[in-house]
mmCIF file of C-alpha atoms and ligand atoms in Angstrom:
data_model
loop_
_atom_site.group_PDB
_atom_site.id
_atom_site.type_symbol
_atom_site.label_atom_id
_atom_site.label_comp_id
_atom_site.label_asym_id
_atom_site.label_seq_id
_atom_site.Cartn_x
_atom_site.Cartn_y
_atom_site.Cartn_z
ATOM 1 C CA MET U 25 -16.181 20.648 24.888
ATOM 2 C CA GLY U 26 -15.390 17.549 22.763
ATOM 3 C CA LEU U 27 -12.152 17.228 20.821
ATOM 4 C CA LEU U 28 -12.434 18.548 17.263
ATOM 5 C CA MET U 29 -11.552 15.907 14.662
ATOM 6 C CA ASP U 30 -8.617 17.983 13.345
ATOM 7 C CA ASP U 31 -7.157 18.164 16.864
ATOM 8 C CA ILE U 32 -6.889 14.371 17.107
ATOM 9 C CA PRO U 33 -3.298 13.371 16.314
ATOM 10 C CA ILE U 34 -2.490 11.200 13.315
ATOM 11 C CA ILE U 35 -0.175 8.298 14.161
ATOM 12 C CA ILE U 36 1.415 6.549 11.174
ATOM 13 C CA VAL U 37 2.424 3.057 12.269
ATOM 14 C CA GLY U 38 4.983 1.706 9.784
ATOM 15 C CA CYS U 39 6.064 5.044 8.346
ATOM 16 C CA GLY U 40 8.133 3.866 5.360
ATOM 17 C CA TYR U 41 8.002 4.868 1.699
ATOM 18 C CA THR U 42 4.309 5.875 1.585
ATOM 19 C CA GLY U 43 4.227 6.919 5.220
ATOM 20 C CA ARG U 44 6.969 9.521 4.855
ATOM 21 C CA ARG U 45 5.096 11.284 2.048
ATOM 22 C CA LEU U 46 1.855 11.037 4.021
ATOM 23 C CA ALA U 47 3.529 12.515 7.107
ATOM 24 C CA SER U 48 4.803 15.498 5.067
ATOM 25 C CA ARG U 49 1.359 16.074 3.516
ATOM 26 C CA CYS U 50 -0.409 15.919 6.907
ATOM 27 C CA MET U 51 2.134 18.218 8.566
ATOM 28 C CA ALA U 52 1.762 20.716 5.712
ATOM 29 C CA ASN U 53 -2.009 20.591 6.441
ATOM 30 C CA GLY U 54 -1.269 21.529 10.056
ATOM 31 C CA ASP U 55 -1.989 18.093 11.553
ATOM 32 C CA ASP U 56 -0.270 16.811 14.673
ATOM 33 C CA VAL U 57 1.674 13.772 13.344
ATOM 34 C CA LEU U 58 3.659 11.001 15.006
ATOM 35 C CA ALA U 59 5.496 8.309 13.023
ATOM 36 C CA VAL U 60 6.280 4.819 14.306
ATOM 37 C CA VAL U 61 9.098 2.767 12.717
ATOM 38 C CA ARG U 62 11.194 -0.261 13.577
ATOM 39 C CA SER U 63 14.755 0.634 12.525
ATOM 40 C CA GLN U 64 17.185 3.333 13.595
ATOM 41 C CA ALA U 65 17.793 4.188 9.908
ATOM 42 C CA SER U 66 14.089 4.962 9.356
ATOM 43 C CA LEU U 67 13.960 6.929 12.608
ATOM 44 C CA ASP U 68 16.942 9.049 11.492
ATOM 45 C CA LEU U 69 15.389 9.654 8.063
ATOM 46 C CA LEU U 70 12.125 10.890 9.591
ATOM 47 C CA LYS U 71 13.916 13.098 12.087
ATOM 48 C CA SER U 72 15.936 14.664 9.262
ATOM 49 C CA ASP U 73 12.585 15.452 7.554
ATOM 50 C CA GLY U 74 11.391 17.069 10.804
ATOM 51 C CA VAL U 75 8.757 14.374 11.434
ATOM 52 C CA PRO U 76 8.289 13.456 15.124
ATOM 53 C CA ALA U 77 9.000 9.733 15.326
ATOM 54 C CA VAL U 78 9.423 6.847 17.769
ATOM 55 C CA GLN U 79 11.002 3.451 17.312
ATOM 56 C CA THR U 80 9.318 0.193 18.273
ATOM 57 C CA ASP U 81 9.283 -3.385 17.013
ATOM 58 C CA LEU U 82 5.809 -4.891 16.829
ATOM 59 C CA ASP U 83 7.421 -8.348 16.914
ATOM 60 C CA ASP U 84 8.838 -7.558 20.291
ATOM 61 C CA ASP U 85 7.946 -5.145 23.077
ATOM 62 C CA CYS U 86 5.325 -3.048 21.282
ATOM 63 C CA ARG U 87 5.941 0.173 23.212
ATOM 64 C CA LEU U 88 3.252 2.621 22.196
ATOM 65 C CA ALA U 89 3.898 6.213 23.132
ATOM 66 C CA PRO U 90 0.710 8.232 23.464
ATOM 67 C CA GLY U 91 -2.207 7.498 25.728
ATOM 68 C CA ARG U 92 -4.218 10.033 23.732
ATOM 69 C CA ARG U 93 -7.152 9.303 21.436
ATOM 70 C CA ALA U 94 -5.679 9.090 17.950
ATOM 71 C CA ARG U 95 -6.377 8.519 14.265
ATOM 72 C CA TYR U 96 -4.099 5.719 13.139
ATOM 73 C CA VAL U 97 -2.827 4.849 9.683
ATOM 74 C CA TYR U 98 -1.368 1.339 9.943
ATOM 75 C CA MET U 99 1.141 0.398 7.230
ATOM 76 C CA VAL U 100 3.203 -2.385 8.816
ATOM 77 C CA PRO U 101 3.106 -5.473 6.579
ATOM 78 C CA PRO U 102 2.385 -8.850 8.187
ATOM 79 C CA PRO U 103 5.371 -11.136 8.939
ATOM 80 C CA SER U 104 6.823 -13.129 6.054
ATOM 81 C CA SER U 105 5.457 -16.548 7.031
ATOM 82 C CA GLY U 106 2.295 -18.177 8.394
ATOM 83 C CA ILE U 107 -1.314 -17.479 7.503
ATOM 84 C CA THR U 108 -2.114 -14.978 10.276
ATOM 85 C CA ASP U 109 -0.830 -11.534 11.268
ATOM 86 C CA PRO U 110 0.334 -11.735 14.906
ATOM 87 C CA ARG U 111 1.946 -8.280 14.535
ATOM 88 C CA ILE U 112 -1.356 -6.491 14.186
ATOM 89 C CA ALA U 113 -2.889 -8.705 16.878
ATOM 90 C CA ARG U 114 -0.129 -7.606 19.295
ATOM 91 C CA TRP U 115 -0.536 -3.973 18.308
ATOM 92 C CA LEU U 116 -4.333 -4.011 18.735
ATOM 93 C CA SER U 117 -4.046 -5.512 22.197
ATOM 94 C CA ALA U 118 -1.493 -2.821 23.150
ATOM 95 C CA ILE U 119 -3.516 0.248 22.102
ATOM 96 C CA SER U 120 -4.323 1.824 25.425
ATOM 97 C CA CYS U 121 -6.791 4.471 24.301
ATOM 98 C CA ALA U 122 -9.655 3.600 21.928
ATOM 99 C CA PRO U 123 -8.692 4.989 18.506
ATOM 100 C CA GLU U 124 -11.031 7.370 16.700
ATOM 101 C CA ARG U 125 -10.239 5.357 13.547
ATOM 102 C CA ILE U 126 -7.749 3.006 11.978
ATOM 103 C CA VAL U 127 -6.925 3.317 8.286
ATOM 104 C CA TYR U 128 -5.329 0.044 7.195
ATOM 105 C CA LEU U 129 -3.283 -0.463 4.031
ATOM 106 C CA SER U 130 -4.126 -3.947 2.786
ATOM 107 C CA THR U 131 -3.569 -5.335 -0.732
ATOM 108 C CA THR U 132 -5.702 -6.237 -3.727
ATOM 109 C CA GLY U 133 -3.967 -9.630 -3.433
ATOM 110 C CA VAL U 134 -6.769 -10.715 -1.058
ATOM 111 C CA TYR U 135 -8.961 -11.307 -4.157
ATOM 112 C CA GLY U 136 -6.552 -13.988 -5.446
ATOM 113 C CA ASP U 137 -6.308 -14.828 -9.128
ATOM 114 C CA CYS U 138 -9.431 -13.612 -10.960
ATOM 115 C CA GLU U 139 -8.147 -14.500 -14.474
ATOM 116 C CA GLY U 140 -8.472 -10.873 -15.542
ATOM 117 C CA ARG U 141 -12.057 -10.410 -14.295
ATOM 118 C CA THR U 142 -13.157 -7.163 -12.624
ATOM 119 C CA VAL U 143 -13.461 -7.179 -8.826
ATOM 120 C CA ASP U 144 -15.236 -4.696 -6.602
ATOM 121 C CA GLU U 145 -15.442 -4.622 -2.818
ATOM 122 C CA ASP U 146 -18.467 -6.976 -2.844
ATOM 123 C CA THR U 147 -16.406 -9.680 -4.570
ATOM 124 C CA PRO U 148 -15.617 -12.245 -1.849
ATOM 125 C CA PRO U 149 -11.866 -12.366 -1.092
ATOM 126 C CA HIS U 150 -10.266 -15.600 -2.222
ATOM 127 C CA PRO U 151 -6.568 -15.477 -1.311
ATOM 128 C CA ASP U 152 -4.368 -17.840 -3.316
ATOM 129 C CA SER U 153 -1.159 -17.322 -1.320
ATOM 130 C CA ASP U 154 -0.191 -17.305 2.353
ATOM 131 C CA ARG U 155 0.879 -13.676 1.872
ATOM 132 C CA ALA U 156 -2.717 -12.791 0.934
ATOM 133 C CA ARG U 157 -4.139 -15.013 3.717
ATOM 134 C CA ARG U 158 -2.118 -13.015 6.267
ATOM 135 C CA ARG U 159 -3.598 -9.782 4.856
ATOM 136 C CA LEU U 160 -7.117 -11.104 5.062
ATOM 137 C CA ASP U 161 -6.445 -12.203 8.642
ATOM 138 C CA ALA U 162 -5.327 -8.627 9.460
ATOM 139 C CA GLU U 163 -8.455 -7.152 7.824
ATOM 140 C CA THR U 164 -10.707 -9.540 9.770
ATOM 141 C CA ARG U 165 -9.006 -8.783 13.088
ATOM 142 C CA LEU U 166 -9.367 -5.046 12.482
ATOM 143 C CA LEU U 167 -13.039 -5.200 11.569
ATOM 144 C CA ASP U 168 -13.716 -7.327 14.689
ATOM 145 C CA TYR U 169 -11.772 -4.838 16.810
ATOM 146 C CA GLY U 170 -13.692 -1.902 15.326
ATOM 147 C CA ALA U 171 -17.047 -3.553 16.012
ATOM 148 C CA ARG U 172 -16.042 -4.363 19.607
ATOM 149 C CA CYS U 173 -14.377 -1.049 20.499
ATOM 150 C CA GLY U 174 -16.410 1.442 18.485
ATOM 151 C CA ALA U 175 -13.500 2.515 16.249
ATOM 152 C CA ARG U 176 -14.096 3.316 12.580
ATOM 153 C CA ILE U 177 -12.066 0.967 10.374
ATOM 154 C CA VAL U 178 -11.170 2.057 6.834
ATOM 155 C CA ILE U 179 -9.493 -0.682 4.817
ATOM 156 C CA LEU U 180 -7.678 0.368 1.650
ATOM 157 C CA ARG U 181 -6.926 -2.533 -0.711
ATOM 158 C CA VAL U 182 -3.834 -1.227 -2.472
ATOM 159 C CA PRO U 183 -2.368 -2.491 -5.781
ATOM 160 C CA GLY U 184 1.295 -2.072 -6.874
ATOM 161 C CA ILE U 185 2.710 1.226 -5.571
ATOM 162 C CA TYR U 186 5.055 3.132 -7.888
ATOM 163 C CA GLY U 187 6.663 6.556 -7.716
ATOM 164 C CA PRO U 188 10.047 8.261 -7.343
ATOM 165 C CA GLY U 189 12.522 5.667 -6.077
ATOM 166 C CA ARG U 190 9.995 2.876 -6.739
ATOM 167 C CA LEU U 191 10.385 2.269 -10.461
ATOM 168 C CA PRO U 192 11.899 -1.033 -11.701
ATOM 169 C CA LEU U 193 14.992 0.753 -13.086
ATOM 170 C CA GLN U 194 17.557 -1.670 -11.639
ATOM 171 C CA ARG U 195 15.649 -4.665 -12.969
ATOM 172 C CA LEU U 196 15.586 -3.071 -16.397
ATOM 173 C CA GLN U 197 19.287 -2.094 -16.242
ATOM 174 C CA SER U 198 20.257 -5.658 -15.374
ATOM 175 C CA GLY U 199 18.209 -7.010 -18.298
ATOM 176 C CA GLN U 200 15.827 -9.156 -16.243
ATOM 177 C CA PRO U 201 13.106 -10.726 -18.387
ATOM 178 C CA VAL U 202 9.348 -10.174 -18.302
ATOM 179 C CA PRO U 203 6.588 -12.557 -19.422
ATOM 180 C CA ARG U 204 5.896 -12.780 -23.138
ATOM 181 C CA ASP U 205 3.185 -10.519 -24.514
ATOM 182 C CA GLY U 206 -0.299 -11.835 -23.897
ATOM 183 C CA GLU U 207 0.834 -14.386 -21.267
ATOM 184 C CA THR U 208 -0.040 -12.290 -18.214
ATOM 185 C CA GLY U 209 -3.334 -10.554 -17.672
ATOM 186 C CA PRO U 210 -4.172 -7.064 -16.470
ATOM 187 C CA GLY U 211 -2.633 -5.614 -13.303
ATOM 188 C CA ASN U 212 -3.289 -2.513 -11.238
ATOM 189 C CA ARG U 213 -1.135 0.273 -9.855
ATOM 190 C CA ILE U 214 -1.223 3.574 -7.985
ATOM 191 C CA HIS U 215 1.214 6.487 -7.916
ATOM 192 C CA VAL U 216 2.396 7.028 -4.329
ATOM 193 C CA ASP U 217 1.078 10.617 -4.246
ATOM 194 C CA ASP U 218 -2.398 9.424 -5.253
ATOM 195 C CA LEU U 219 -2.168 6.773 -2.532
ATOM 196 C CA VAL U 220 -1.293 9.532 -0.066
ATOM 197 C CA SER U 221 -4.372 11.500 -1.240
ATOM 198 C CA THR U 222 -6.460 8.362 -0.680
ATOM 199 C CA CYS U 223 -5.036 7.974 2.835
ATOM 200 C CA VAL U 224 -5.864 11.635 3.606
ATOM 201 C CA ALA U 225 -9.438 11.109 2.343
ATOM 202 C CA ALA U 226 -9.683 7.967 4.505
ATOM 203 C CA ILE U 227 -8.454 9.921 7.542
ATOM 204 C CA HIS U 228 -11.382 12.338 7.032
ATOM 205 C CA TYR U 229 -13.983 9.805 5.828
ATOM 206 C CA GLY U 230 -17.230 10.310 7.736
ATOM 207 C CA GLY U 231 -19.061 7.070 6.898
ATOM 208 C CA PRO U 232 -19.149 3.765 8.783
ATOM 209 C CA SER U 233 -16.324 1.199 8.684
ATOM 210 C CA GLN U 234 -15.719 0.373 5.050
ATOM 211 C CA VAL U 235 -13.441 -1.387 2.543
ATOM 212 C CA PHE U 236 -12.161 0.530 -0.507
ATOM 213 C CA ASN U 237 -10.295 -0.702 -3.551
ATOM 214 C CA VAL U 238 -7.532 1.682 -4.580
ATOM 215 C CA GLY U 239 -6.088 2.161 -8.073
ATOM 216 C CA ASP U 240 -5.513 4.624 -10.884
ATOM 217 C CA GLY U 241 -8.088 3.023 -13.199
ATOM 218 C CA ASN U 242 -5.465 1.536 -15.566
ATOM 219 C CA ASP U 243 -4.843 -2.160 -15.947
ATOM 220 C CA ALA U 244 -1.584 -2.548 -17.844
ATOM 221 C CA SER U 245 0.010 -5.992 -17.646
ATOM 222 C CA MET U 246 3.434 -6.402 -16.062
ATOM 223 C CA GLY U 247 5.146 -6.558 -19.470
ATOM 224 C CA GLU U 248 3.374 -3.410 -20.688
ATOM 225 C CA TYR U 249 4.336 -1.534 -17.523
ATOM 226 C CA PHE U 250 8.005 -2.551 -17.720
ATOM 227 C CA ARG U 251 8.246 -1.675 -21.404
ATOM 228 C CA LEU U 252 6.688 1.735 -20.741
ATOM 229 C CA VAL U 253 9.141 2.478 -17.906
ATOM 230 C CA ALA U 254 12.041 1.334 -20.136
ATOM 231 C CA ARG U 255 10.954 3.591 -22.992
ATOM 232 C CA LEU U 256 10.461 6.659 -20.764
ATOM 233 C CA ALA U 257 13.754 6.074 -18.910
ATOM 234 C CA ASP U 258 15.717 5.475 -22.158
ATOM 235 C CA LEU U 259 16.595 1.933 -21.111
ATOM 236 C CA PRO U 260 16.586 -1.190 -23.282
ATOM 237 C CA SER U 261 13.210 -2.917 -23.504
ATOM 238 C CA PRO U 262 13.265 -6.029 -21.264
ATOM 239 C CA PRO U 263 13.707 -9.425 -22.911
ATOM 240 C CA GLN U 264 10.544 -11.549 -23.003
ATOM 241 C CA LEU U 265 10.358 -15.159 -21.819
ATOM 242 C CA PRO U 266 7.547 -17.713 -21.886
ATOM 243 C CA LEU U 267 5.670 -17.433 -18.585
ATOM 244 C CA ASP U 268 6.358 -21.097 -17.634
ATOM 245 C CA THR U 269 10.113 -20.594 -17.973
ATOM 246 C CA LEU U 270 9.994 -17.363 -15.995
ATOM 247 C CA LEU U 271 7.944 -18.909 -13.181
ATOM 248 C CA GLU U 272 10.700 -21.495 -12.617
ATOM 249 C CA ARG U 273 13.271 -18.742 -12.040
ATOM 250 C CA VAL U 274 11.556 -16.277 -9.698
ATOM 251 C CA SER U 275 10.920 -16.053 -5.936
ATOM 252 C CA PRO U 276 7.681 -17.510 -4.490
ATOM 253 C CA ALA U 277 6.368 -13.955 -3.942
ATOM 254 C CA MET U 278 7.000 -12.998 -7.563
ATOM 255 C CA ARG U 279 5.536 -16.348 -8.708
ATOM 256 C CA SER U 280 2.244 -15.655 -6.953
ATOM 257 C CA PHE U 281 2.284 -12.076 -8.290
ATOM 258 C CA LEU U 282 2.858 -13.243 -11.872
ATOM 259 C CA GLY U 283 0.238 -15.952 -11.557
ATOM 260 C CA GLU U 284 -2.563 -13.569 -10.574
ATOM 261 C CA SER U 285 -4.498 -11.093 -12.650
ATOM 262 C CA ARG U 286 -7.578 -8.952 -12.152
ATOM 263 C CA ARG U 287 -9.050 -5.553 -12.902
ATOM 264 C CA VAL U 288 -9.857 -3.568 -9.784
ATOM 265 C CA ASP U 289 -13.027 -1.478 -9.810
ATOM 266 C CA VAL U 290 -12.317 1.767 -7.928
ATOM 267 C CA SER U 291 -15.763 3.398 -8.231
ATOM 268 C CA ARG U 292 -16.283 3.398 -4.451
ATOM 269 C CA MET U 293 -12.940 5.168 -3.905
ATOM 270 C CA ARG U 294 -13.995 7.810 -6.416
ATOM 271 C CA GLN U 295 -17.575 8.254 -5.208
ATOM 272 C CA ASP U 296 -17.406 7.791 -1.427
ATOM 273 C CA LEU U 297 -13.853 8.966 -0.696
ATOM 274 C CA GLY U 298 -13.941 11.619 -3.432
ATOM 275 C CA VAL U 299 -10.508 10.610 -4.732
ATOM 276 C CA GLU U 300 -9.771 11.292 -8.400
ATOM 277 C CA PRO U 301 -6.210 10.119 -9.085
ATOM 278 C CA GLU U 302 -3.983 12.867 -10.465
ATOM 279 C CA TYR U 303 -1.970 10.222 -12.318
ATOM 280 C CA ASN U 304 -4.801 8.316 -14.018
ATOM 281 C CA ASP U 305 -2.478 8.248 -17.044
ATOM 282 C CA LEU U 306 0.302 5.757 -16.272
ATOM 283 C CA GLU U 307 2.714 7.453 -18.676
ATOM 284 C CA ALA U 308 2.262 10.812 -16.892
ATOM 285 C CA GLY U 309 2.805 9.153 -13.501
ATOM 286 C CA ILE U 310 6.027 7.448 -14.618
ATOM 287 C CA ARG U 311 7.318 10.672 -16.234
ATOM 288 C CA ALA U 312 6.617 12.637 -13.021
ATOM 289 C CA SER U 313 8.419 9.961 -10.971
ATOM 290 C CA LEU U 314 11.458 10.040 -13.258
ATOM 291 C CA ASP U 315 11.505 13.857 -13.171
ATOM 292 C CA GLU U 316 11.485 13.852 -9.363
ATOM 293 C CA GLU U 317 14.288 11.259 -9.265
ATOM 294 C CA ARG U 318 16.387 13.324 -11.690
ATOM 295 C CA SER U 319 15.777 16.570 -9.795
ATOM 296 C CA ARG U 320 17.023 14.856 -6.625
ATOM 297 C CA GLY U 321 20.121 13.671 -8.506
HETATM 298 N N1 NAP T 21 4.796 -1.881 -2.359
HETATM 299 C C1 NAP T 21 3.655 -2.219 -2.922
HETATM 300 O O1 NAP T 21 3.537 -2.265 -4.154
HETATM 301 C C2 NAP T 21 2.451 -2.524 -2.050
HETATM 302 C C3 NAP T 21 1.276 -2.978 -2.649
HETATM 303 C C4 NAP T 21 0.151 -3.190 -1.842
HETATM 304 C C5 NAP T 21 0.219 -2.969 -0.466
HETATM 305 N N2 NAP T 21 1.402 -2.560 0.091
HETATM 306 C C6 NAP T 21 1.431 -2.324 1.539
HETATM 307 O O2 NAP T 21 1.205 -0.946 1.764
HETATM 308 C C7 NAP T 21 1.897 -0.540 2.972
HETATM 309 C C8 NAP T 21 2.787 0.646 2.650
HETATM 310 O O3 NAP T 21 3.737 0.241 1.661
HETATM 311 P P1 NAP T 21 5.198 0.854 1.640
HETATM 312 O O4 NAP T 21 5.866 0.275 0.451
HETATM 313 O O5 NAP T 21 5.105 2.321 1.826
HETATM 314 O O6 NAP T 21 5.811 0.194 2.973
HETATM 315 P P2 NAP T 21 7.330 0.184 3.468
HETATM 316 O O7 NAP T 21 8.123 1.267 2.842
HETATM 317 O O8 NAP T 21 7.851 -1.211 3.346
HETATM 318 O O9 NAP T 21 7.159 0.540 5.030
HETATM 319 C C9 NAP T 21 6.783 -0.417 5.967
HETATM 320 C C10 NAP T 21 7.003 0.173 7.348
HETATM 321 O O10 NAP T 21 6.689 -0.839 8.322
HETATM 322 C C11 NAP T 21 7.667 -0.796 9.353
HETATM 323 N N3 NAP T 21 7.780 -2.107 9.975
HETATM 324 C C12 NAP T 21 8.034 -3.299 9.363
HETATM 325 N N4 NAP T 21 8.069 -4.278 10.282
HETATM 326 C C13 NAP T 21 7.840 -3.696 11.489
HETATM 327 C C14 NAP T 21 7.762 -4.171 12.812
HETATM 328 N N5 NAP T 21 7.954 -5.460 13.115
HETATM 329 N N6 NAP T 21 7.510 -3.295 13.819
HETATM 330 C C15 NAP T 21 7.348 -1.966 13.537
HETATM 331 N N7 NAP T 21 7.397 -1.457 12.299
HETATM 332 C C16 NAP T 21 7.649 -2.312 11.284
HETATM 333 C C17 NAP T 21 8.954 -0.406 8.636
HETATM 334 O O11 NAP T 21 9.872 0.164 9.556
HETATM 335 P P3 NAP T 21 11.454 0.157 9.201
HETATM 336 O O12 NAP T 21 11.597 0.940 7.935
HETATM 337 O O13 NAP T 21 12.078 0.842 10.349
HETATM 338 O O14 NAP T 21 11.836 -1.282 9.040
HETATM 339 C C18 NAP T 21 8.421 0.634 7.647
HETATM 340 O O15 NAP T 21 8.360 1.892 8.285
HETATM 341 C C19 NAP T 21 2.648 -1.777 3.463
HETATM 342 O O16 NAP T 21 1.872 -2.475 4.396
HETATM 343 C C20 NAP T 21 2.784 -2.600 2.197
HETATM 344 O O17 NAP T 21 2.971 -3.967 2.477
HETATM 345 C C21 NAP T 21 2.508 -2.320 -0.671
#
């Protein structure tokens, strides 16, 4: 008799912030889960949560534990330089047993700057930064692998992730500035628990290999988002600076982030994955994140 889909283990490669919450959700659903991380600290954290975990460095020896057919969720970011993703290339060549599927967390950054226009999955990617070029390289390698090896590839293009422990509270406390009103365009976000729901839907998705935009349907600018977090957390509203002045002061990653804007159409996520974000109201999502932080002390 063939293996039932629910009996195929779920292996979360790069089980960090999102991965830990996904692992808990899958284990609560009765799934057989294995987490893969690089550092001892992450390994210890997972073990204290009761999540079976192994440690490996995809820049190095790439030891992959099971020789069983698996459903993978791959969340390791590409390296911090270059325009390709040799990490995922190494991992793909080391998978010993053809995966049933690979769910890959990419970014909406692959679309590049769209000057506030709406993008859907048929919009051709046009990366403006090496960071986004590395992501597109990873997506391309995965789709090629899937076509060659018969594995279903589900690519999730993820916008800014926020949630408990991932709010810009320190930035606000230290009075760091944001761009002046009207100088940055719309941006997109997702609450981590809605991202986890999207990952679960992708793990069960029955269609062919596919790309999905992810998002909560809101498109607040960076300044609007920071001011909202400040208000809800009872912190001072961040000072505003002209965008040109701010761009001179920030890291290259933040510069490319500030220089890009788009609205992400998430109709396919809603229709084909059946995901309706619980936190489609940004204010409710921030409040829930703050509540969880406070309840944890
Ligand atoms: N944060 C955002 O707003 C955002 C937006 C769009 C897309 N994404 C992407 O979505 C994914 C999930 O995000 P996240 O914030 O949950 O990620 P995260 O907390 O940064 O977790 C990344 C994981 O990758 C592992 N990892 C990194 N380098 C590795 C290597 N060389 N070998 C093996 N494992 C390695 C880390 O292990 P250790 O912890 O042991 O180092 C960690 O478990 C990531 O790919 C992220 O880049 C994030």
